[in-house]
CSV table of C-alpha atoms in Angstrom, one decimal:
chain,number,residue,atom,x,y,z
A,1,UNK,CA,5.0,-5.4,-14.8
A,2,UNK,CA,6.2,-6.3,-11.1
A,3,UNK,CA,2.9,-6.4,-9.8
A,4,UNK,CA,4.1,-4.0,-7.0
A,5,UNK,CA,1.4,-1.4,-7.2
A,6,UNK,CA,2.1,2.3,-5.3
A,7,UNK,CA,-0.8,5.0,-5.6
A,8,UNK,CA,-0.9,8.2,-5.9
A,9,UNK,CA,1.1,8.2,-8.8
A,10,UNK,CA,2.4,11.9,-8.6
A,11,UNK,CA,0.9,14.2,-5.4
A,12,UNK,CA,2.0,18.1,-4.8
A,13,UNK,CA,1.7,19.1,-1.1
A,14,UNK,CA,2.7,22.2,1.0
A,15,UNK,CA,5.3,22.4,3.2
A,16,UNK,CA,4.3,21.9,6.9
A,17,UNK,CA,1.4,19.0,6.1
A,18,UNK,CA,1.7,15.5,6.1
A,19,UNK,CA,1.1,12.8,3.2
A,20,UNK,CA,0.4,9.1,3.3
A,21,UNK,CA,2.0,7.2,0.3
A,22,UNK,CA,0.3,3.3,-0.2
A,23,UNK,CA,2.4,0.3,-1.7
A,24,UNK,CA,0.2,-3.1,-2.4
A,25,UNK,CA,3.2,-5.7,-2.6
A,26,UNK,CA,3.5,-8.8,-5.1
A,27,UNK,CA,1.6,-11.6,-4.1
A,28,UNK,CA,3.5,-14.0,-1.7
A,29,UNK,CA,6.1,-11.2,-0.4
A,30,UNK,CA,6.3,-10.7,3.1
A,31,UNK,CA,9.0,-7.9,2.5
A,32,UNK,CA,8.3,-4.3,1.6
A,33,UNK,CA,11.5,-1.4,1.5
A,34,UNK,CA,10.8,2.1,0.8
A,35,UNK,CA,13.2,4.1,-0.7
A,36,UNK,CA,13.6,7.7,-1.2
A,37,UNK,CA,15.2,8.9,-4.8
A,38,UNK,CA,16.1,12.6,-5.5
A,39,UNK,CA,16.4,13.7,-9.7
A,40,UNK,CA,20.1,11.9,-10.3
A,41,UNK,CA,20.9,10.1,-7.5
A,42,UNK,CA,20.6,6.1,-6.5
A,43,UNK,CA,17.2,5.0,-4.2
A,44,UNK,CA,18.0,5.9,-0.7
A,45,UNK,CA,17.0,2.9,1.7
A,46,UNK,CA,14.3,4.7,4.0
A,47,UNK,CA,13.0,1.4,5.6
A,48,UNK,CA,12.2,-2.0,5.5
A,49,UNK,CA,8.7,-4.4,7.2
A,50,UNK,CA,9.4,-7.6,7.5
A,51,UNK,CA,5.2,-9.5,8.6
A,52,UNK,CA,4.2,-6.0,9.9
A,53,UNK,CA,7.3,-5.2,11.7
A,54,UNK,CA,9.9,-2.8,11.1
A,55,UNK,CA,13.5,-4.6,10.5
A,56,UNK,CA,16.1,-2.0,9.0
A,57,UNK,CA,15.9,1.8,8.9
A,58,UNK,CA,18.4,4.3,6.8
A,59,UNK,CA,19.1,7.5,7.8
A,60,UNK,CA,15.4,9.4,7.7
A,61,UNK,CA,14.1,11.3,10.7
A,62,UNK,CA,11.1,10.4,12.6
A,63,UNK,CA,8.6,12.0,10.9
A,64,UNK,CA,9.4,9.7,8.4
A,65,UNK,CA,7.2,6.7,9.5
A,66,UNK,CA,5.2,3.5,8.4
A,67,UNK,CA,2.9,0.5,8.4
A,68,UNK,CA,2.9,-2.7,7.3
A,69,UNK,CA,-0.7,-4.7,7.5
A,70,UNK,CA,-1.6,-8.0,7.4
A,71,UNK,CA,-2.5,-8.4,3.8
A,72,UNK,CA,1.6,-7.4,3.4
A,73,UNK,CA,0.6,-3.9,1.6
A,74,UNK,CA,2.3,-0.8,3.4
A,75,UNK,CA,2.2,2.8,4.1
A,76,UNK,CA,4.8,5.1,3.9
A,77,UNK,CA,4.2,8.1,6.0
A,78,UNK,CA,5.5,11.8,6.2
A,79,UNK,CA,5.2,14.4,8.5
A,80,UNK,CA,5.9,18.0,8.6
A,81,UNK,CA,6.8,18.1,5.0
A,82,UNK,CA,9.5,20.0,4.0
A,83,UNK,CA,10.7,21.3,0.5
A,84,UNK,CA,13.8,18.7,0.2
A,85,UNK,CA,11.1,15.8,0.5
A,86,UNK,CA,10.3,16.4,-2.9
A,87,UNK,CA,11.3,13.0,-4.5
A,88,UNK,CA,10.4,10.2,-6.5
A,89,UNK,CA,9.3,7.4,-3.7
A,90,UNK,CA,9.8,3.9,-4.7
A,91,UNK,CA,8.1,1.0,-2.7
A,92,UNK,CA,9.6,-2.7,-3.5
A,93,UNK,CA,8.6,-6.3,-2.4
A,94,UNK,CA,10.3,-9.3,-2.0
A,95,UNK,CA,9.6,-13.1,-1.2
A,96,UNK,CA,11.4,-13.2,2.1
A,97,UNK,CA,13.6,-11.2,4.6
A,98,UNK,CA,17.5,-11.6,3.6
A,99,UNK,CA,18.4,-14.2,1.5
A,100,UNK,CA,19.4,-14.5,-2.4
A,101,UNK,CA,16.3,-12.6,-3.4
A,102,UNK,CA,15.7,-9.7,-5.4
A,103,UNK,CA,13.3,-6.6,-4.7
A,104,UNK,CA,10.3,-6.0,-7.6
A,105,UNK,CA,10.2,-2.1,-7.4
A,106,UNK,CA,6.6,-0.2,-8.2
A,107,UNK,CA,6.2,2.7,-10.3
A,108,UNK,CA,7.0,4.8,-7.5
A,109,UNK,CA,5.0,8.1,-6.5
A,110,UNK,CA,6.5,11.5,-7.7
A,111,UNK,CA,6.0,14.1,-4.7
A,112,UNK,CA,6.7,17.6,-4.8
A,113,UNK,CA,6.4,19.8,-1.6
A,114,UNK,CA,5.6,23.8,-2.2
B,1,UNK,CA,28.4,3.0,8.0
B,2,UNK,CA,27.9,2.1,4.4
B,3,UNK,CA,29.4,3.5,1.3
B,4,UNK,CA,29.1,2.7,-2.8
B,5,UNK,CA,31.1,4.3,-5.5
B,6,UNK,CA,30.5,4.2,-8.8
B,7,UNK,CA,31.1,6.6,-11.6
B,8,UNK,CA,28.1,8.9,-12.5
B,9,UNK,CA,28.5,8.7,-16.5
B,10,UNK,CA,30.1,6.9,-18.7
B,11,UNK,CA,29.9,6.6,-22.9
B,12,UNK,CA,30.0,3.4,-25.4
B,13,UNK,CA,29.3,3.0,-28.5
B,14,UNK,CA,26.2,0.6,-30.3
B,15,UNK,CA,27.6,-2.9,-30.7
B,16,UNK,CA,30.7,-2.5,-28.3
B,17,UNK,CA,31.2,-3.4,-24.8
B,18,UNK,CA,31.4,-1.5,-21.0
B,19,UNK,CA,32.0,-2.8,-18.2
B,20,UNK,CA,30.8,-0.6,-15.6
B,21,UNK,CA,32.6,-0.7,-11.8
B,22,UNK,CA,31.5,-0.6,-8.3
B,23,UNK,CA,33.6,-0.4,-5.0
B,24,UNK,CA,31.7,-0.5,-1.2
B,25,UNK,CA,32.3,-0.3,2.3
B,26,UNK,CA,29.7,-2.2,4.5
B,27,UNK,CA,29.7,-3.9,7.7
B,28,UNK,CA,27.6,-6.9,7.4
B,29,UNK,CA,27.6,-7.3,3.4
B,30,UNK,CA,24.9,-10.2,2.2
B,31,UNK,CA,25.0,-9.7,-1.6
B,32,UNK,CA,25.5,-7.3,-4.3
B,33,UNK,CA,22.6,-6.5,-6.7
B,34,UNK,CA,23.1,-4.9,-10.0
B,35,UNK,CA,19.6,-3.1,-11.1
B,36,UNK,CA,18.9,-1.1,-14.9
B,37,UNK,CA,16.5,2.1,-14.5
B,38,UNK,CA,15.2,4.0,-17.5
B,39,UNK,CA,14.8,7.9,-17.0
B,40,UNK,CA,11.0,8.2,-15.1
B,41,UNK,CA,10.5,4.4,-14.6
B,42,UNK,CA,11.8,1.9,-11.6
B,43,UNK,CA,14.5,-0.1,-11.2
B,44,UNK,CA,14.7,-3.3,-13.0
B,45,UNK,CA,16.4,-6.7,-11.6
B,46,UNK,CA,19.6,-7.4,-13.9
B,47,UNK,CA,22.0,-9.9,-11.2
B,48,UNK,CA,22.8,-11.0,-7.3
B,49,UNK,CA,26.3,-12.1,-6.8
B,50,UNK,CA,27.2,-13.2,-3.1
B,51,UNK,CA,30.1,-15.7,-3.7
B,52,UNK,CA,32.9,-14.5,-5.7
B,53,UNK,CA,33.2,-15.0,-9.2
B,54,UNK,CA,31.1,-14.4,-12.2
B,55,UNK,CA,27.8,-14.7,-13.1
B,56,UNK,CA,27.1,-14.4,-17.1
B,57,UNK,CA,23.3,-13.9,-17.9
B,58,UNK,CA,23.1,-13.2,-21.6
B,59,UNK,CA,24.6,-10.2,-22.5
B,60,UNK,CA,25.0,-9.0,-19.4
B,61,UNK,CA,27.8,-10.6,-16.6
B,62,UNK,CA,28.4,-9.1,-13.0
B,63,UNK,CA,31.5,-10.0,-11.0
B,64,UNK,CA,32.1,-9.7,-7.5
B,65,UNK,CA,35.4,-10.2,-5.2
B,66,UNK,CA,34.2,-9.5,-1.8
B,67,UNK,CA,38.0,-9.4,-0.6
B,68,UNK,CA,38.6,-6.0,-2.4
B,69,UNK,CA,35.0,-5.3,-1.8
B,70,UNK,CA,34.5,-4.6,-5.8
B,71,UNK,CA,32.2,-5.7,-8.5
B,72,UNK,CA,31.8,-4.8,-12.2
B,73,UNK,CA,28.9,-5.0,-14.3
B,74,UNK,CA,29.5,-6.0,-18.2
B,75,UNK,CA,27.5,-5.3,-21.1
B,76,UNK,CA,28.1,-7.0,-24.5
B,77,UNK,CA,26.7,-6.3,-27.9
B,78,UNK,CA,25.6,-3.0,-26.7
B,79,UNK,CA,22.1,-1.4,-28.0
B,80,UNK,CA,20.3,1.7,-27.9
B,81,UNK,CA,18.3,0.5,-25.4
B,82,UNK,CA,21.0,-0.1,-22.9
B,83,UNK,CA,21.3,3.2,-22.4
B,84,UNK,CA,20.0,4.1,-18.9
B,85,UNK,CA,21.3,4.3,-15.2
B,86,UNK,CA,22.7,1.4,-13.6
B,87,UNK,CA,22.6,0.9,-9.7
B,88,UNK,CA,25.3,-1.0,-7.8
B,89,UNK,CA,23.1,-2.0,-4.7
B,90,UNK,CA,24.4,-3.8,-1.8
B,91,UNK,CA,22.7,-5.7,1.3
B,92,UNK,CA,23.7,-5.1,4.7
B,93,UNK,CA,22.7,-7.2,7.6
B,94,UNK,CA,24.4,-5.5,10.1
B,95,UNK,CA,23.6,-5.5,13.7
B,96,UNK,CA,21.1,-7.4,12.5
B,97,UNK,CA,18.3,-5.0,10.7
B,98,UNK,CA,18.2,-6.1,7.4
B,99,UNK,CA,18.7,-3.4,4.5
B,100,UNK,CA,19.8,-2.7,0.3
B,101,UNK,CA,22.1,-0.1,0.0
B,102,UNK,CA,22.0,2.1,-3.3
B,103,UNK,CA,25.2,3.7,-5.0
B,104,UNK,CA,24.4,7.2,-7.2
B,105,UNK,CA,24.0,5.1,-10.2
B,106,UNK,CA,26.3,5.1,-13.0
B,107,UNK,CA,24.3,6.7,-16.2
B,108,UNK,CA,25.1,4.9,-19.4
B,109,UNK,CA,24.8,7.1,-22.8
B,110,UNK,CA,25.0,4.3,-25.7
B,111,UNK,CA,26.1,6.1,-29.1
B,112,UNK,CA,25.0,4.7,-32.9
């Protein structure tokens, strides 16, 4: 257990609507990344909130959006679904931005877009 | 941009060792995590090099030369439950943003 808690769990939506993904961090990080991982490949960095503010972003499109509140838990957002978005999305927290630290990863959320 | 190779699969047998390699390309490299995941679960911590050299944590070591941008990961005294993917991750704090980079994973089948 990482204490890095992400809900839902698994969610099937339809392509064209939108879905909000939740990630409560581990107590005393500041830092939550949210990463995108297809069936066989590596986590694919989608981006990172450093104290509610966004501080590194891979290569997602807009629609691909999100929220860090005060309480350091964060949303991950996505618009406009489409059928490729169907991935395993992993949320993970760390103590502080940059550094010699390691990210605890949640459970993740399975989504599948019909 | 980024990039991080690694090979997709590799085989070893219960009791032996692997040593499993990883090559990158970045711009503002900050570290090099290695990480275990189990099929359907998350990743798992397993090391952090950012100096060169080798760091030994039980059975498992990871090595990194930053000159030839190349690390390895090494298992000892392999068991069953070793087998799983292994993710070569780097950081990158270029132009300032702050983010981890994952490779494809490397998936390790462990034979008795």
């Amino acid at each position: 257990e990482t204490g890095v808690t992400q809900s839902p769990t698994h969610l099937i939506k339809t392509r064209g609507q939108q879905v909000t993904l939740r990630c409560s961090s581990q107590s005393g990080h500041n830092t939550v990344s949210w990463y995108q991982q297809a069936l066989g490949q590596g986590p694919q960095f989608i981006f990172q909130y450093y104290r509610e503010e966004e501080n590194g972003r891979g290569n997602f499109p807009p629609r691909f959006s999100g929220l860090q509140f005060p309480n350091y838990s964060s949303e991950l957002n996505v618009n406009a679904l489409e059928l490729d978005d169907s991935a395993l999305y992993l949320c993970a927290s760390s103590p502080w931005r940059g550094g010699h630290t390691e990210a605890f990863f949640g459970q993740g959320t399975r989504l599948t877009v019909v | 941009g980024q990039n991080i190779d690694q090979p997709t699969e590799m085989t070893a047998t219960e009791g032996a060792i692997v040593q499993i390699n990883c090559t990158y390309q970045t711009s503002g490299f900050n570290g090099l995590f290695w990480y275990q995941q189990h099929a359907g679960e998350a990743p798992t911590f397993l090391s952090y090099n950012v100096l060169d050299g080798l760091e030994e944590k039980g059975r498992f070591s990871s090595f990194l030369s930053r000159s030839k941008g190349y690390s390895y990961l090494l298992l000892k005294e392999l068991q069953m439950k070793d087998s799983a993917s292994y993710l070569c991750a780097v950081r990158d704090n270029e132009n300032r943003d702050d983010k981890i980079i994952f490779g494809k994973g490397t998936r390790l089948h462990i034979l008795p």
